PDB file of C-alpha atoms in Angstrom:
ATOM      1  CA  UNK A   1     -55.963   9.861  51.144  1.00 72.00           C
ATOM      2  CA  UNK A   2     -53.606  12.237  49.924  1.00 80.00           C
ATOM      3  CA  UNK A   3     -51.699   9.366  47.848  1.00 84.00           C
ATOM      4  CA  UNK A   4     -55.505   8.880  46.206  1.00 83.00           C
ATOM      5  CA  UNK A   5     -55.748  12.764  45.231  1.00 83.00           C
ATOM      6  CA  UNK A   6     -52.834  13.112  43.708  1.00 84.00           C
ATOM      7  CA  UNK A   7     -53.128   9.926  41.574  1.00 85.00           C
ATOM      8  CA  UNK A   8     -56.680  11.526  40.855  1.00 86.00           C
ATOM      9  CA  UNK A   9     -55.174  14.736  40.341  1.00 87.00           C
ATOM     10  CA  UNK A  10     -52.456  13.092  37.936  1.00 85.00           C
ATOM     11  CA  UNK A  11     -55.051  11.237  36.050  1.00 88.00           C
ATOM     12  CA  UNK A  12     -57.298  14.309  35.544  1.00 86.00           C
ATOM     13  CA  UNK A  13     -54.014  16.471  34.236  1.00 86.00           C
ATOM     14  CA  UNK A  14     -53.188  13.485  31.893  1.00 86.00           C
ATOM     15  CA  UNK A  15     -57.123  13.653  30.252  1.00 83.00           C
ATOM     16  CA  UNK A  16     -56.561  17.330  30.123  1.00 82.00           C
ATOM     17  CA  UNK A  17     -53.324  17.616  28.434  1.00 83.00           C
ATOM     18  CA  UNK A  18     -54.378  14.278  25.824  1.00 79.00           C
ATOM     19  CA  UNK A  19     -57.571  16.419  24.806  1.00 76.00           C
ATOM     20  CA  UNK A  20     -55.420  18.922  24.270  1.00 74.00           C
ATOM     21  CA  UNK A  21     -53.395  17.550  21.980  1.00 71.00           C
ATOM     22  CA  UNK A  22     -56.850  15.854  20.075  1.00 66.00           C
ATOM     23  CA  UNK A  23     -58.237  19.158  19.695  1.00 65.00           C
ATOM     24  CA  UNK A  24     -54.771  20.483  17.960  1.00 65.00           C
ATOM     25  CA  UNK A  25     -54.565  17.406  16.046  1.00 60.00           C
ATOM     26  CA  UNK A  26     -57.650  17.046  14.707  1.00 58.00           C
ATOM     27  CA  UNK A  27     -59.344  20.747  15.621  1.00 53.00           C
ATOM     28  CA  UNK A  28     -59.750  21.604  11.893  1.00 53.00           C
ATOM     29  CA  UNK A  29     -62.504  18.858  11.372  1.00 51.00           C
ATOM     30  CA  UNK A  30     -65.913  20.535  10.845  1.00 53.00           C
ATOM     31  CA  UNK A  31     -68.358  19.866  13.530  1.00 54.00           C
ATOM     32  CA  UNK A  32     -71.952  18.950  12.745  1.00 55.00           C
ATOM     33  CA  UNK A  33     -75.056  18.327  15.028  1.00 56.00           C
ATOM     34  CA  UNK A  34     -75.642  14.892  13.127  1.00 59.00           C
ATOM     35  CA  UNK A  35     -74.217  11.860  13.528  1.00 58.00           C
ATOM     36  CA  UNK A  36     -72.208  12.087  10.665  1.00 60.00           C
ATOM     37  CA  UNK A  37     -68.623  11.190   9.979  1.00 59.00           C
ATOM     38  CA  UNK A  38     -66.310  14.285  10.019  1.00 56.00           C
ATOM     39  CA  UNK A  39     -63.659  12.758   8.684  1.00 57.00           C
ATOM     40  CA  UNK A  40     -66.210  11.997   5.362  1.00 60.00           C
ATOM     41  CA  UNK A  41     -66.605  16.081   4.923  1.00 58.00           C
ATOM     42  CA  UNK A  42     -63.001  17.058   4.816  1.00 58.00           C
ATOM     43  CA  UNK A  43     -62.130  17.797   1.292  1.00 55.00           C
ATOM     44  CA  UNK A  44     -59.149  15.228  -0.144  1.00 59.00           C
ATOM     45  CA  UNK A  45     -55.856  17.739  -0.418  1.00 61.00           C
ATOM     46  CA  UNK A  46     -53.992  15.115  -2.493  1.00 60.00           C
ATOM     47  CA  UNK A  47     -52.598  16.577  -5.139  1.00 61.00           C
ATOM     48  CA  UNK A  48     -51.253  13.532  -5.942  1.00 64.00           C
ATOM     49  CA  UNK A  49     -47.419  15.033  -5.987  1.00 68.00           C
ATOM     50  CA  UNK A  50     -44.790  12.281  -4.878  1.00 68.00           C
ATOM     51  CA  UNK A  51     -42.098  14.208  -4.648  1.00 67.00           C
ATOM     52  CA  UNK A  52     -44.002  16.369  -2.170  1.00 67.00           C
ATOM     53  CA  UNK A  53     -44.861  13.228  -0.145  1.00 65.00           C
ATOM     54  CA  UNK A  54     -41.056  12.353  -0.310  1.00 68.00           C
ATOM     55  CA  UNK A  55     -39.841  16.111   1.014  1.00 68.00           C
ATOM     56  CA  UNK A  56     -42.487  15.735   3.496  1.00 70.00           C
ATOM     57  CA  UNK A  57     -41.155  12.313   4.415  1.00 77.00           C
ATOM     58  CA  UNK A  58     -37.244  13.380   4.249  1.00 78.00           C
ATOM     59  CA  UNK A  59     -37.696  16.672   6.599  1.00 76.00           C
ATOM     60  CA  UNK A  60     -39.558  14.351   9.164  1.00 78.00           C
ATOM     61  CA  UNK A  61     -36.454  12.100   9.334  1.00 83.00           C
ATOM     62  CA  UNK A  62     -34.011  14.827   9.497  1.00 84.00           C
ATOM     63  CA  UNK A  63     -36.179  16.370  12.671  1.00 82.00           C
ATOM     64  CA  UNK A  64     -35.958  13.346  14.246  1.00 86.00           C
ATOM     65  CA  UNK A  65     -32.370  12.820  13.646  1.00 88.00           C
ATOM     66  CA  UNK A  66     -31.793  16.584  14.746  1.00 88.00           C
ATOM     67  CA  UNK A  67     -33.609  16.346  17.861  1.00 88.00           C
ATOM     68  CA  UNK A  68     -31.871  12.729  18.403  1.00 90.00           C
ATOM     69  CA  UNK A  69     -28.754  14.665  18.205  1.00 92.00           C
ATOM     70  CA  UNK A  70     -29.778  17.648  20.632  1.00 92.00           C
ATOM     71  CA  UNK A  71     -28.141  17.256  24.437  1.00 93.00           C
ATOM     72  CA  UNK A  72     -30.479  16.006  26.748  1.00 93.00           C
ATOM     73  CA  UNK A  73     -31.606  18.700  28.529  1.00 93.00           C
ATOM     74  CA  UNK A  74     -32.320  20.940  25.189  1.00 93.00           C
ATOM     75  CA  UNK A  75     -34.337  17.499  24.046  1.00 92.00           C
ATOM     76  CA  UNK A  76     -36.102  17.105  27.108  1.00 92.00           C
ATOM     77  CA  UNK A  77     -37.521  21.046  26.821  1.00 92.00           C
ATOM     78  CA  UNK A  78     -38.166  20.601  23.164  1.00 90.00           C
ATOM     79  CA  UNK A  79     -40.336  17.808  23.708  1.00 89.00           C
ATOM     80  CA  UNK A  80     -41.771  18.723  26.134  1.00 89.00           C
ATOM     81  CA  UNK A  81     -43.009  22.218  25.684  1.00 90.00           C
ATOM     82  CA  UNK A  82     -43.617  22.078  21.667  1.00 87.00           C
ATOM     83  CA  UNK A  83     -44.490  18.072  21.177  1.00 82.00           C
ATOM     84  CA  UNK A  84     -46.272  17.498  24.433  1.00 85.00           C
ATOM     85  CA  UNK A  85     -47.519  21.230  24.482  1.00 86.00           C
ATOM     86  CA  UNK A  86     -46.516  21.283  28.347  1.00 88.00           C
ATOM     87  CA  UNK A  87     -46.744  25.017  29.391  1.00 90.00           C
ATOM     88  CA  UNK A  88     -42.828  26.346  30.972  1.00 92.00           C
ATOM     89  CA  UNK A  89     -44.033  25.883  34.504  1.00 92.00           C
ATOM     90  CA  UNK A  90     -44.985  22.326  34.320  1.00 91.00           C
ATOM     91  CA  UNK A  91     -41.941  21.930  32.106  1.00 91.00           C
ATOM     92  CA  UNK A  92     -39.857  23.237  34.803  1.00 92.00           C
ATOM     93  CA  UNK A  93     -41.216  20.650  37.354  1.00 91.00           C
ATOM     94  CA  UNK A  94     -40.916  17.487  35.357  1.00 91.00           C
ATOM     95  CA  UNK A  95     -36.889  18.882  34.417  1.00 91.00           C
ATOM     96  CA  UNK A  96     -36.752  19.264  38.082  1.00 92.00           C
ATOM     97  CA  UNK A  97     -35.033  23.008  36.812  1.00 93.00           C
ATOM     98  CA  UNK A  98     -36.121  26.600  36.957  1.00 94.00           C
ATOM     99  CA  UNK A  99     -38.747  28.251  34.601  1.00 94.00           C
ATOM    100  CA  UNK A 100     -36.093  30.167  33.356  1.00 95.00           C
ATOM    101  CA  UNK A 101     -33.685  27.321  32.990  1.00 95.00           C
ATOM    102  CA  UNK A 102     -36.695  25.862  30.424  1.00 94.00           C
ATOM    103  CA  UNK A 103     -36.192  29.312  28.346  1.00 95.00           C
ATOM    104  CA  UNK A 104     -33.182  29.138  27.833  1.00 95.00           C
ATOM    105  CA  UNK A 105     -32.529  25.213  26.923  1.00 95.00           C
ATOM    106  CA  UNK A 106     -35.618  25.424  24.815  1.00 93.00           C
ATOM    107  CA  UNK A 107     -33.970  29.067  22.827  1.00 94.00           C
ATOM    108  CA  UNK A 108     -30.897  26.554  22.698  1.00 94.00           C
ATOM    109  CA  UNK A 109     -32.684  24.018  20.911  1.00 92.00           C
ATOM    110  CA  UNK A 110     -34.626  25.560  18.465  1.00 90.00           C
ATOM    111  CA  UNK A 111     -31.166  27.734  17.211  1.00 91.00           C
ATOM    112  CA  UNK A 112     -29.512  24.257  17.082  1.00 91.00           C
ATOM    113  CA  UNK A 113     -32.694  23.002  15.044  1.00 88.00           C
ATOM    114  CA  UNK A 114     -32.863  25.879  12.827  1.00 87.00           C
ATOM    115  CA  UNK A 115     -29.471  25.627  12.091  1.00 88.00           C
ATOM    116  CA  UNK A 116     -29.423  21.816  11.749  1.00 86.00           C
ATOM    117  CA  UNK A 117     -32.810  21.819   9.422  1.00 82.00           C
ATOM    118  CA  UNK A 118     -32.373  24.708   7.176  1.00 77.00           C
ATOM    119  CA  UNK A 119     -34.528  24.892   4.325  1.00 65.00           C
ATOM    120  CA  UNK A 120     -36.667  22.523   5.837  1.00 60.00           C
ATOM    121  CA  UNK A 121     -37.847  24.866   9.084  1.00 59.00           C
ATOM    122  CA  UNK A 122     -40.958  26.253   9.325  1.00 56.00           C
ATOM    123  CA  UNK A 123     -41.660  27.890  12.832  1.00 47.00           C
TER     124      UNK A 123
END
């Protein structure tokens, strides 16, 4: 029994935390009471500017190379508290490190990124 609840207890913290990140993602859509589309009443942005697409593109590549390049435990806080959204105390348990050993790896990282990314930052 206690096996089951914390697999059931896993599963319902892994919902949680992927509706989470759906309702960042995606959290701008208009909602409507009929069955239509939202996707259909968002408003095309497209400016049609390549070399926007291309910037956008290029300082995509160079987070993932900076982060890449980050030791591990500054890449494992990073990820985890600002792509996976995990809060520090959960953070803290999957590190298998203090709360305040998240704060500071995660301060680490983001000077390291900030330096690394330059013009292309934007907190």
């Amino acid at each position: 029994p206690p096996l089951f609840h914390r697999i059931l207890q896993n599963r319902i913290v892994d919902s949680q935390r992927r509706a989470g990140v759906l309702r960042r993602r995606i959290g701008w859509l208009p909602t409507n009471d009929n069955d239509e589309d939202p996707w259909q009443q968002v408003m095309d942005t497209d400016d049609g500017d390549p070399f926007g697409v291309v910037a956008g593109e290029r300082a995509a590549q160079l987070l993932e190379t900076a982060v890449g390049e980050l030791p591990e435990r500054q890449r494992q806080a990073f990820l985890l508290r600002v792509w996976e959204g995990l809060n520090v105390a959960d953070t803290a348990t999957a590190m298998r490190c203090s709360q305040g050993s998240v704060k500071t790896h995660l301060s680490r990282a983001m000077g390291r990124l900030r330096e690394r990314l330059g013009d292309h930052w934007h907190d």
